[in-house]
Coordinates of C-alpha atoms and ligand atoms in Angstrom, one line a residue:
M14 CA 29.1 48.4 -77.7
Q15 CA 26.4 49.5 -75.3
L16 CA 24.9 46.9 -73.1
S17 CA 22.6 46.9 -70.1
G18 CA 23.9 45.4 -66.8
A19 CA 21.5 42.5 -67.4
Q20 CA 22.8 41.9 -70.9
A21 CA 26.4 42.0 -69.7
M22 CA 25.5 39.4 -67.0
I23 CA 24.0 37.1 -69.7
L24 CA 27.0 37.6 -71.9
A25 CA 29.3 36.7 -69.0
L26 CA 27.3 33.5 -68.4
E27 CA 27.5 32.5 -72.0
Q28 CA 31.3 33.2 -72.0
A29 CA 31.6 31.0 -68.9
G30 CA 30.0 28.2 -70.9
V31 CA 26.8 28.2 -68.9
T32 CA 24.0 26.4 -70.8
T33 CA 21.5 25.9 -68.0
L34 CA 20.2 28.1 -65.2
F35 CA 17.9 27.2 -62.3
G36 CA 15.8 30.0 -60.8
Y37 CA 12.7 31.9 -59.9
P38 CA 11.8 35.4 -61.1
G39 CA 10.5 38.5 -59.3
A40 CA 10.5 42.3 -59.7
A41 CA 14.0 42.9 -58.5
I42 CA 15.5 40.5 -61.0
A43 CA 13.0 41.3 -63.8
P44 CA 15.6 43.1 -66.1
F45 CA 17.8 40.0 -66.0
Y46 CA 14.8 37.7 -66.9
D47 CA 13.8 40.1 -69.7
A48 CA 17.3 39.9 -71.2
L49 CA 17.3 36.1 -70.9
V50 CA 14.6 35.9 -73.5
D51 CA 17.3 36.9 -76.1
S52 CA 19.7 34.2 -75.0
N53 CA 19.9 30.4 -75.8
I54 CA 20.6 29.6 -72.2
R55 CA 18.0 27.2 -70.9
H56 CA 16.2 28.2 -67.7
V57 CA 14.6 25.7 -65.4
L58 CA 11.8 27.2 -63.3
T59 CA 11.8 25.5 -60.0
R60 CA 8.9 25.8 -57.5
N61 CA 10.9 27.3 -54.7
E62 CA 14.2 29.1 -54.7
Q63 CA 15.7 26.5 -52.3
G64 CA 15.0 23.9 -55.0
A65 CA 16.8 26.1 -57.5
A66 CA 20.0 26.1 -55.5
H67 CA 19.8 22.3 -54.8
A68 CA 19.1 21.6 -58.4
A69 CA 22.0 23.7 -59.5
S70 CA 24.1 21.8 -57.0
G71 CA 23.0 18.4 -58.4
Y72 CA 23.7 19.7 -61.9
A73 CA 27.2 20.8 -60.9
R74 CA 28.0 17.5 -59.3
A75 CA 26.6 15.4 -62.1
R76 CA 28.5 17.3 -64.7
Q77 CA 31.6 18.5 -62.9
V78 CA 30.9 22.2 -63.7
T79 CA 29.8 25.3 -61.9
G80 CA 26.0 25.4 -61.3
V81 CA 24.1 28.7 -61.5
C82 CA 20.9 29.8 -59.9
V83 CA 19.0 33.1 -60.1
V84 CA 16.6 34.5 -57.5
T85 CA 14.9 37.7 -56.7
S86 CA 15.4 40.0 -53.7
G87 CA 14.0 39.6 -50.2
P88 CA 12.1 36.3 -49.8
G89 CA 13.6 34.9 -53.0
A90 CA 17.1 35.5 -51.6
T91 CA 16.3 34.2 -48.1
N92 CA 14.7 31.1 -49.6
V93 CA 18.0 30.2 -51.3
I94 CA 20.0 30.4 -48.1
T95 CA 19.7 26.7 -47.1
G96 CA 20.9 25.8 -50.6
I97 CA 23.9 28.1 -50.4
A98 CA 24.9 26.7 -47.0
T99 CA 24.5 23.2 -48.2
A100 CA 26.8 23.8 -51.2
Y101 CA 29.3 25.6 -48.9
M102 CA 29.6 22.7 -46.5
D103 CA 30.1 20.2 -49.3
S104 CA 32.4 22.5 -51.4
I105 CA 30.2 22.6 -54.5
P106 CA 30.9 25.3 -57.1
L107 CA 27.8 27.5 -57.4
I108 CA 27.0 31.0 -58.6
I109 CA 24.0 32.6 -57.1
I110 CA 22.7 35.7 -58.7
S111 CA 20.2 37.6 -56.6
G112 CA 18.2 40.7 -57.6
Q113 CA 18.4 43.6 -55.1
V114 CA 16.2 46.7 -54.6
T115 CA 17.4 49.8 -56.5
T116 CA 20.5 51.4 -55.1
D117 CA 18.7 54.5 -53.8
L118 CA 16.5 52.3 -51.6
I119 CA 19.2 50.1 -50.1
G120 CA 19.2 50.5 -46.3
S121 CA 15.7 51.9 -46.1
D122 CA 13.9 48.6 -45.3
S123 CA 12.2 49.0 -48.6
F124 CA 9.8 46.4 -50.1
Q125 CA 11.5 43.0 -50.5
E126 CA 14.8 44.4 -49.3
V127 CA 17.1 42.0 -47.4
D128 CA 20.9 42.3 -46.7
I129 CA 21.7 39.0 -48.5
T130 CA 25.4 39.7 -48.7
G131 CA 25.5 40.2 -45.0
A132 CA 23.4 37.1 -44.3
T133 CA 25.4 34.8 -46.5
S134 CA 28.9 36.0 -45.9
P135 CA 29.6 33.2 -43.3
F136 CA 28.8 30.5 -45.9
T137 CA 29.7 31.8 -49.2
K138 CA 33.3 31.6 -50.5
H139 CA 32.8 35.2 -51.5
N140 CA 30.0 37.6 -52.3
Y141 CA 29.5 40.9 -54.1
L142 CA 27.0 43.7 -53.9
V143 CA 27.3 45.3 -57.4
K144 CA 27.4 49.1 -57.3
S145 CA 27.8 49.9 -61.0
A146 CA 27.0 48.0 -64.2
R147 CA 30.5 48.7 -65.4
E148 CA 31.8 46.3 -62.7
L149 CA 29.6 43.4 -63.8
P150 CA 31.9 41.9 -66.5
R151 CA 34.8 41.7 -64.0
I152 CA 32.7 40.5 -61.1
M153 CA 31.1 37.8 -63.1
K154 CA 34.4 36.5 -64.4
E155 CA 35.9 36.7 -60.9
A156 CA 32.9 34.9 -59.4
F157 CA 33.3 31.9 -61.8
H158 CA 37.0 31.8 -61.1
L159 CA 36.5 31.8 -57.3
A160 CA 33.7 29.2 -57.3
A161 CA 35.6 26.6 -59.2
T162 CA 39.3 27.1 -58.3
G163 CA 41.1 25.9 -55.1
R164 CA 38.5 24.6 -52.7
P165 CA 35.2 25.0 -54.7
G166 CA 32.2 26.8 -53.2
P167 CA 29.3 29.1 -53.7
V168 CA 29.7 32.8 -54.7
L169 CA 26.8 35.2 -54.5
I170 CA 26.4 38.2 -56.7
D171 CA 23.7 40.7 -55.5
V172 CA 22.6 43.0 -58.3
P173 CA 20.3 46.0 -57.7
Q174 CA 17.5 46.4 -60.2
D175 CA 18.8 49.8 -61.5
I176 CA 22.3 48.3 -62.1
Q177 CA 20.7 45.6 -64.2
M178 CA 19.0 48.3 -66.3
E179 CA 22.0 50.7 -66.5
A180 CA 23.5 51.0 -70.0
F181 CA 27.2 51.3 -70.3
D182 CA 30.0 50.9 -72.9
Y183 CA 30.9 47.3 -72.6
E184 CA 34.6 46.3 -72.5
E185 CA 35.9 42.7 -72.3
P186 CA 37.1 42.0 -68.8
G187 CA 40.8 41.4 -68.4
M188 CA 42.6 38.6 -66.6
V189 CA 41.3 37.8 -63.2
H190 CA 43.5 39.7 -60.7
L191 CA 42.8 38.9 -57.1
P192 CA 46.0 39.7 -55.1
G193 CA 44.6 38.2 -51.8
Y194 CA 43.6 34.9 -53.4
R195 CA 46.7 32.8 -53.6
L196 CA 46.2 29.3 -54.9
V197 CA 48.7 26.7 -53.8
T198 CA 48.1 23.5 -55.8
E199 CA 51.5 21.8 -55.8
A200 CA 53.0 19.9 -52.9
Q201 CA 56.6 20.8 -52.0
P202 CA 59.1 18.0 -52.9
E203 CA 60.5 17.8 -49.4
Q204 CA 57.0 17.3 -47.9
L205 CA 56.4 14.4 -50.3
L206 CA 59.7 12.9 -49.2
T207 CA 58.6 13.1 -45.6
V208 CA 55.3 11.3 -46.4
K209 CA 57.3 8.6 -48.4
A210 CA 59.4 8.0 -45.3
Q211 CA 56.3 7.9 -43.0
L212 CA 54.6 5.4 -45.3
E213 CA 57.7 3.2 -45.4
G214 CA 58.0 3.3 -41.6
A215 CA 54.3 2.5 -41.1
R216 CA 53.0 -1.0 -40.5
A217 CA 49.4 -0.2 -40.3
P218 CA 48.6 2.8 -42.6
I219 CA 45.2 3.7 -44.0
I220 CA 44.0 6.3 -46.5
C221 CA 41.0 8.4 -45.6
A222 CA 39.6 9.8 -48.8
G223 CA 37.2 12.7 -48.8
G224 CA 35.3 14.7 -51.4
G225 CA 38.5 16.5 -52.4
V226 CA 39.7 13.3 -54.1
L227 CA 36.6 13.4 -56.3
S228 CA 36.6 17.2 -57.0
S229 CA 40.2 17.1 -58.0
E230 CA 39.6 14.0 -60.2
A231 CA 42.3 12.1 -58.3
T232 CA 40.5 8.7 -58.1
Q233 CA 42.9 6.9 -60.5
E234 CA 45.9 8.2 -58.5
L235 CA 44.2 7.1 -55.2
L236 CA 43.7 3.6 -56.5
Q237 CA 47.2 3.4 -57.8
L238 CA 48.7 4.5 -54.4
A239 CA 46.4 2.1 -52.5
E240 CA 47.3 -0.8 -54.8
T241 CA 51.0 -0.3 -55.2
C242 CA 51.6 0.4 -51.5
Q243 CA 48.9 -2.0 -50.3
I244 CA 47.1 0.6 -48.1
P245 CA 43.5 0.0 -47.0
V246 CA 41.1 2.9 -47.9
V247 CA 38.2 4.3 -46.0
T248 CA 36.0 7.2 -47.2
T249 CA 34.0 10.0 -45.6
M250 CA 30.4 10.4 -46.7
M251 CA 31.6 12.9 -49.3
G252 CA 34.3 10.6 -50.5
I253 CA 32.0 7.7 -51.4
S254 CA 32.6 6.5 -55.0
A255 CA 36.2 7.7 -54.9
I256 CA 37.1 4.0 -55.0
P257 CA 35.0 1.1 -56.3
C258 CA 33.0 -0.4 -53.4
D259 CA 34.0 -3.9 -54.2
H260 CA 37.7 -3.2 -54.2
P261 CA 39.5 -5.6 -51.8
L262 CA 41.3 -2.7 -50.1
Y263 CA 38.1 -0.6 -49.5
L264 CA 36.7 -0.9 -46.0
G265 CA 33.6 1.4 -46.3
T266 CA 32.5 4.8 -44.9
L267 CA 33.7 6.1 -41.6
G268 CA 31.7 7.5 -38.8
S269 CA 28.9 7.0 -36.3
H270 CA 26.8 5.4 -39.1
G271 CA 29.7 4.0 -41.0
L272 CA 30.9 0.5 -41.3
F273 CA 32.7 -1.5 -38.6
A274 CA 35.8 -2.4 -40.5
A275 CA 36.4 1.3 -41.6
N276 CA 36.1 2.6 -38.0
Y277 CA 38.1 -0.3 -36.7
A278 CA 41.0 0.4 -39.1
L279 CA 41.0 4.1 -38.3
N280 CA 41.3 3.2 -34.6
Q281 CA 44.1 0.7 -35.1
A282 CA 46.1 2.5 -37.8
D283 CA 49.6 3.8 -37.1
L284 CA 49.5 6.2 -40.0
V285 CA 46.3 8.0 -41.2
M286 CA 46.6 9.8 -44.6
L287 CA 43.8 12.2 -44.9
I288 CA 43.3 13.3 -48.5
G289 CA 40.7 16.0 -49.4
A290 CA 38.9 15.4 -46.1
R291 CA 38.0 18.0 -43.6
V292 CA 37.9 15.7 -40.6
G293 CA 34.3 16.4 -39.7
N294 CA 33.1 15.2 -36.3
R295 CA 30.5 12.9 -37.8
A296 CA 33.2 11.1 -39.8
M297 CA 36.1 11.0 -37.4
G298 CA 34.6 11.3 -33.9
S299 CA 37.4 12.3 -31.5
A300 CA 40.0 13.4 -34.0
Q301 CA 42.5 14.3 -31.3
E302 CA 42.5 10.8 -29.9
I303 CA 43.3 9.4 -33.3
A304 CA 46.2 11.9 -33.6
R305 CA 47.6 10.6 -30.3
R306 CA 47.7 7.1 -31.5
A307 CA 48.7 7.5 -35.2
Q308 CA 50.9 9.7 -37.4
I309 CA 48.6 12.0 -39.3
V310 CA 49.3 13.2 -42.9
H311 CA 46.8 15.8 -44.0
I312 CA 46.6 16.8 -47.7
D313 CA 44.1 19.5 -48.5
I314 CA 43.8 22.3 -51.0
D315 CA 42.3 24.6 -48.3
P316 CA 45.0 25.8 -45.8
A317 CA 42.2 26.7 -43.4
E318 CA 41.4 23.0 -43.0
I319 CA 44.9 22.0 -41.9
G320 CA 45.0 21.9 -38.1
K321 CA 41.4 22.9 -37.7
N322 CA 40.0 19.6 -36.5
I323 CA 43.1 17.5 -36.2
K324 CA 46.8 18.4 -35.7
P325 CA 48.7 16.7 -38.4
H326 CA 52.3 15.6 -38.2
T327 CA 52.7 16.3 -41.9
A328 CA 50.6 19.0 -43.6
I329 CA 50.5 19.4 -47.3
V330 CA 48.5 22.2 -48.9
A331 CA 47.9 21.0 -52.4
D332 CA 45.5 19.6 -54.9
A333 CA 44.9 15.9 -54.1
K334 CA 45.7 14.9 -57.7
S335 CA 49.1 16.7 -57.8
A336 CA 50.1 15.5 -54.3
L337 CA 49.2 11.9 -55.1
T338 CA 51.0 12.0 -58.5
G339 CA 54.1 13.4 -56.8
L340 CA 54.0 10.7 -54.1
L341 CA 53.6 7.9 -56.6
A342 CA 56.6 9.2 -58.5
L343 CA 58.7 8.6 -55.4
V344 CA 57.7 4.9 -55.4
P345 CA 57.3 4.3 -51.6
Q346 CA 58.3 0.8 -50.5
T347 CA 55.9 -0.4 -47.9
D348 CA 55.5 -3.4 -45.7
T349 CA 51.8 -3.8 -44.9
K350 CA 51.1 -7.5 -45.5
E351 CA 50.2 -8.5 -42.0
W352 CA 48.0 -5.4 -41.6
V353 CA 46.1 -5.9 -44.8
E354 CA 45.5 -9.6 -43.9
K355 CA 44.2 -8.6 -40.5
I356 CA 41.9 -5.9 -41.8
T357 CA 40.6 -8.2 -44.6
T358 CA 39.7 -10.8 -42.0
I359 CA 37.9 -8.2 -39.9
K360 CA 36.0 -6.9 -43.0
A361 CA 34.9 -10.4 -44.0
S362 CA 33.9 -11.4 -40.5
H363 CA 31.6 -8.4 -39.7
R364 CA 28.6 -8.9 -41.9
L365 CA 25.1 -7.6 -41.9
P366 CA 22.3 -9.8 -40.6
D367 CA 20.8 -11.7 -43.5
Q368 CA 17.7 -10.6 -45.2
P369 CA 14.7 -12.0 -43.4
A370 CA 13.8 -15.4 -44.9
G371 CA 10.5 -16.0 -46.6
V372 CA 7.8 -13.5 -47.6
S373 CA 8.4 -10.3 -45.7
T374 CA 5.8 -7.6 -45.0
T375 CA 8.3 -4.8 -45.3
I376 CA 11.3 -4.0 -47.5
Y377 CA 14.8 -4.8 -46.1
P378 CA 16.7 -1.6 -47.3
P379 CA 20.2 -3.2 -47.8
T380 CA 18.7 -5.8 -50.2
L381 CA 16.8 -3.0 -52.0
M382 CA 20.1 -1.0 -52.4
R383 CA 22.0 -4.0 -53.7
I384 CA 19.3 -4.8 -56.3
L385 CA 18.9 -1.2 -57.4
G386 CA 22.7 -1.0 -58.0
E387 CA 22.8 -4.2 -59.9
L388 CA 19.9 -3.3 -62.2
A389 CA 20.7 0.4 -62.6
G390 CA 24.3 -0.3 -63.5
P391 CA 27.6 1.5 -62.7
D392 CA 26.8 4.8 -64.5
A393 CA 23.6 5.6 -62.7
L394 CA 23.7 8.7 -60.5
V395 CA 22.1 8.3 -57.1
T396 CA 20.9 11.1 -54.9
T397 CA 19.6 10.8 -51.3
E398 CA 17.8 12.7 -48.8
V399 CA 18.9 12.8 -45.2
G400 CA 18.0 10.2 -42.5
Q401 CA 18.1 6.5 -42.5
N402 CA 17.6 6.5 -46.3
Q403 CA 20.9 8.3 -46.7
I404 CA 22.8 5.8 -44.5
W405 CA 21.3 2.7 -46.2
V406 CA 22.4 4.1 -49.6
A407 CA 25.9 5.1 -48.3
N408 CA 26.5 1.7 -46.7
H409 CA 24.8 -0.6 -49.1
Y410 CA 24.5 0.8 -52.6
P411 CA 27.3 -0.6 -54.8
F412 CA 29.0 2.5 -56.1
C413 CA 31.6 1.6 -58.7
K414 CA 32.4 4.8 -60.6
P415 CA 33.5 8.2 -59.3
N416 CA 31.0 11.0 -58.7
T417 CA 27.9 8.8 -58.9
F418 CA 26.7 9.7 -55.3
I419 CA 25.1 13.0 -54.7
T420 CA 24.1 13.8 -51.1
S421 CA 24.2 16.5 -48.5
G422 CA 27.1 15.5 -46.4
G423 CA 28.1 18.5 -44.2
M424 CA 24.8 20.1 -43.6
G425 CA 22.6 17.0 -43.8
T426 CA 19.9 19.0 -45.5
M427 CA 16.5 17.2 -45.8
G428 CA 14.9 18.3 -49.1
Y429 CA 18.2 18.1 -51.0
G430 CA 17.7 14.8 -52.8
L431 CA 14.6 15.6 -54.9
P432 CA 15.7 18.8 -56.5
S433 CA 19.4 17.7 -56.8
S434 CA 18.2 14.6 -58.7
L435 CA 16.3 16.9 -61.0
G436 CA 19.5 18.9 -61.6
A437 CA 21.5 15.8 -62.2
K438 CA 18.9 14.5 -64.8
V439 CA 18.9 17.9 -66.5
A440 CA 22.7 17.7 -66.6
C441 CA 22.9 14.1 -67.8
P442 CA 19.7 13.2 -69.6
E443 CA 21.3 10.0 -71.0
R444 CA 22.1 8.6 -67.5
T445 CA 19.8 6.8 -65.1
V446 CA 19.1 9.0 -62.1
I447 CA 17.8 7.4 -58.9
A448 CA 16.6 9.6 -56.0
V449 CA 16.3 7.6 -52.8
S450 CA 14.1 9.4 -50.3
G451 CA 12.6 9.2 -46.9
D452 CA 8.9 10.1 -46.5
G453 CA 9.8 13.1 -44.3
S454 CA 12.5 14.6 -46.6
F455 CA 10.5 13.9 -49.7
Q456 CA 7.8 16.2 -48.4
M457 CA 10.3 19.0 -47.8
S458 CA 10.8 19.6 -51.5
L459 CA 7.7 17.9 -52.8
Q460 CA 6.7 20.9 -54.9
E461 CA 9.7 20.3 -57.2
L462 CA 7.8 17.4 -58.7
G463 CA 6.1 20.2 -60.6
T464 CA 9.5 21.0 -62.1
V465 CA 10.2 17.4 -62.8
K466 CA 6.9 17.2 -64.7
Q467 CA 7.5 20.5 -66.6
E468 CA 11.1 19.4 -67.6
K469 CA 10.0 15.9 -68.4
A470 CA 12.9 14.8 -66.2
A471 CA 12.8 10.9 -66.0
V472 CA 14.1 10.7 -62.4
K473 CA 13.4 7.4 -60.7
F474 CA 12.2 8.1 -57.2
V475 CA 12.6 5.3 -54.6
L476 CA 10.6 6.4 -51.6
L477 CA 11.4 4.5 -48.4
N478 CA 8.1 5.0 -46.5
N479 CA 8.4 4.2 -42.8
S480 CA 5.7 6.7 -41.7
R481 CA 8.4 8.2 -39.5
L482 CA 11.2 10.7 -39.3
G483 CA 13.1 7.4 -39.1
M484 CA 16.6 8.6 -38.2
V485 CA 15.3 10.7 -35.3
H486 CA 13.0 7.8 -34.3
E487 CA 16.0 5.5 -34.2
I488 CA 18.0 8.0 -32.1
Q489 CA 15.1 8.5 -29.7
S490 CA 14.6 4.8 -29.3
I491 CA 18.2 4.2 -28.4
R492 CA 19.0 7.3 -26.4
Y493 CA 15.7 8.5 -24.8
K494 CA 13.6 5.3 -24.8
R495 CA 10.5 7.2 -25.8
Y496 CA 9.3 9.1 -28.8
S497 CA 8.6 12.8 -29.5
Q498 CA 7.2 14.2 -32.8
V499 CA 8.5 11.7 -35.2
F500 CA 5.3 10.2 -36.5
L501 CA 4.1 10.8 -40.1
E502 CA 1.1 8.6 -40.1
E503 CA -1.0 11.0 -42.0
N504 CA 1.3 10.9 -45.0
P505 CA -0.5 11.7 -48.3
D506 CA -1.6 9.0 -50.6
F507 CA 1.6 8.7 -52.7
E508 CA -0.1 6.9 -55.5
K509 CA -2.5 9.8 -56.0
L510 CA 0.4 12.2 -55.6
A511 CA 2.3 10.4 -58.4
A512 CA -0.8 10.6 -60.6
A513 CA -1.2 14.3 -59.9
Y514 CA 2.4 14.9 -61.1
G515 CA 2.3 12.4 -64.0
L516 CA 4.7 9.9 -62.5
G517 CA 4.6 6.2 -63.0
Y518 CA 4.0 4.4 -59.7
A519 CA 4.2 1.1 -57.9
R520 CA 4.2 0.1 -54.2
I521 CA 6.1 -2.8 -52.8
Q522 CA 6.2 -4.2 -49.3
S523 CA 7.9 -7.6 -49.6
N524 CA 11.5 -8.4 -50.6
D525 CA 10.4 -10.9 -53.2
Q526 CA 8.8 -8.0 -55.1
I527 CA 11.9 -5.8 -55.3
E528 CA 13.6 -7.2 -58.4
T529 CA 10.5 -7.1 -60.7
A530 CA 9.5 -3.7 -59.4
V531 CA 12.9 -2.1 -59.9
R532 CA 13.1 -3.6 -63.4
S533 CA 9.7 -2.2 -64.3
M534 CA 10.6 1.2 -62.8
L535 CA 13.8 1.4 -64.9
D536 CA 12.0 0.1 -68.1
T537 CA 9.1 2.6 -67.8
P538 CA 9.9 5.8 -69.7
G539 CA 9.6 9.0 -67.8
P540 CA 9.7 9.8 -64.1
Y541 CA 8.5 7.2 -61.7
L542 CA 7.8 6.8 -58.0
L543 CA 8.5 3.4 -56.4
E544 CA 7.0 3.5 -52.9
C545 CA 8.7 0.9 -50.6
L546 CA 7.2 0.2 -47.2
V547 CA 9.9 0.0 -44.6
D548 CA 9.5 -1.2 -41.0
P549 CA 9.7 1.9 -38.8
H550 CA 11.9 -0.1 -36.4
E551 CA 14.4 -1.1 -39.1
P552 CA 17.7 0.1 -37.8
T553 CA 20.7 1.7 -39.6
L554 CA 22.9 0.7 -36.8
Y555 CA 22.7 -3.1 -37.4
P556 CA 24.2 -5.3 -34.8
V557 CA 27.1 -6.7 -36.9
R558 CA 27.3 -10.4 -37.2
K559 CA 30.7 -11.5 -36.1
E560 CA 32.2 -14.6 -37.6
E561 CA 35.7 -14.3 -36.1
K562 CA 37.7 -17.5 -36.5
G563 CA 40.0 -17.8 -33.6
Ligands
LIG612 C1 16.0 20.5 -43.0 C2 16.2 19.5 -41.9 N1 15.4 19.5 -40.8 C3 15.6 18.6 -39.8 C4 16.6 17.6 -39.9 C5 16.9 16.6 -38.8 N2 16.6 15.2 -39.3 C6 17.6 14.4 -39.7 S1 17.1 13.0 -40.3 C7 15.5 13.4 -40.0 C8 14.4 12.4 -40.4 C9 14.3 12.2 -41.8 O1 13.1 11.5 -42.1 P1 12.8 10.8 -43.5 O2 13.1 11.8 -44.5 O3 11.5 10.2 -43.5 O4 14.0 9.7 -43.5 P2 14.2 8.4 -42.8 O5 15.1 8.6 -41.7 O6 12.8 7.9 -42.3 O7 14.7 7.4 -43.8 C10 15.4 14.6 -39.4 C11 14.1 15.3 -39.0 C12 17.5 17.7 -41.1 N3 18.5 16.9 -41.2 N4 17.2 18.6 -42.0
LIG613 MG1 10.9 8.2 -43.0

């Protein structure tokens, strides 16, 4: 049969099981958009291309599928760059289809021409500039394979306008054949035997679980290993929700803004088992120092991660699920009783300061997070922006089920939370989706409230308004003792803004208002904005309350 390039792209999307696209049209991608009219694929029109990439990422994470976004050439393509880099850093499977100027104009600085494959090659898993419509079926199939297999990531396909229009005799693409792309997913038996011996020799082991545990769906195996071998677990920001937050062996998130017990355990451990974690500097600080004190086992699907930031004693290139399953089968016999007792005492004795007594004039974020979690229930999906809001959620929201936390970990991209919550709600309309925001970040993707309105996406926005770029304000107050460009005192009237976009709205400023307000937000159908006034001096780095007994 004869198809145009655009029709072949749509057929490939349908064959890959894609039901929803996020995007923004323009001349260079017009043939694709015209062909889309004849398809049942839903298209969500965002208000900026960056929003399309973030929404596709939220969709991918909520549904555990590959997200797809479509943009035009030039400014459409450059607008999507932050979204691509954000997905790359957090290993999110995305396909980005960009329109390109016609092939005869490429290289002539023609109208809306940009070298997007050149620009994105450092932060795409792979990208393509399509030279003939005939290549499209194969390229589309390869792109989906690359995005989702091994370590997931974004793949960009740049398609010149004339290639989208070119008619050709369509042939089903064959099996994906990529000789240079070798996937190692199984751990070697002798490597697992080494880890078993290391675990049995250790007296103070910990497991550090990263996002790879979630993407390989290894949370059950993680729990089983922790419980049967009695190993305390810490997570990176991307690993949050890999283990229920109330599990007695869970110590919290690592890092400069993580919890005391988690960092303490990392520094005292004699064996650190890194699983699906890339040892980022924000999570692990000085990784080499840790490696000097403890044996390091590093399990990761991406060989490029092994030895990059920490030199492991045992390296296993494998899928986290298969490695954990293999290890469990060897039934390691461990002796960690004293260590677990010590760590449990440390965890119990380092508490947050209590919520201020009486009627407060601002909201205490840890209390807000606890109540939100209790009332929204374990299945709710929670997105964050970046800043103090992200840290309060990471440390205090009670995540109980896997893949319920959607945040920008590696890039720390402000403006991610709002559009990713939209994508999550489109992916899972039956689930409660809460988008916790800071007033600065919220305004970076504010225009996507238009998409929320158009899609009738009932996202519950919880806006922590401290009239500040709070995280930077906190850093400046600690490190520089004076402030520079962190004041947002001329914020818009968020009540009027909510009305303009058809959102329900309430504002609270006292802790005794939280419960009623959250209930009412969750009970009100449709999207909702709950503005919570937060003290600009409220810290994320709380002085921990020590209750050490002897
Ligand atoms: C796109 C982008 N620009 C700048 C930063 C640097 N940055 C990190 S946190 C932060 C402040 C965030 O303010 P807000 O969204 O109000 O959150 P808060 O810390 O007040 O909760 C800034 C500017 C960033 N992470 N991302
Ligand atoms: Mg703020």
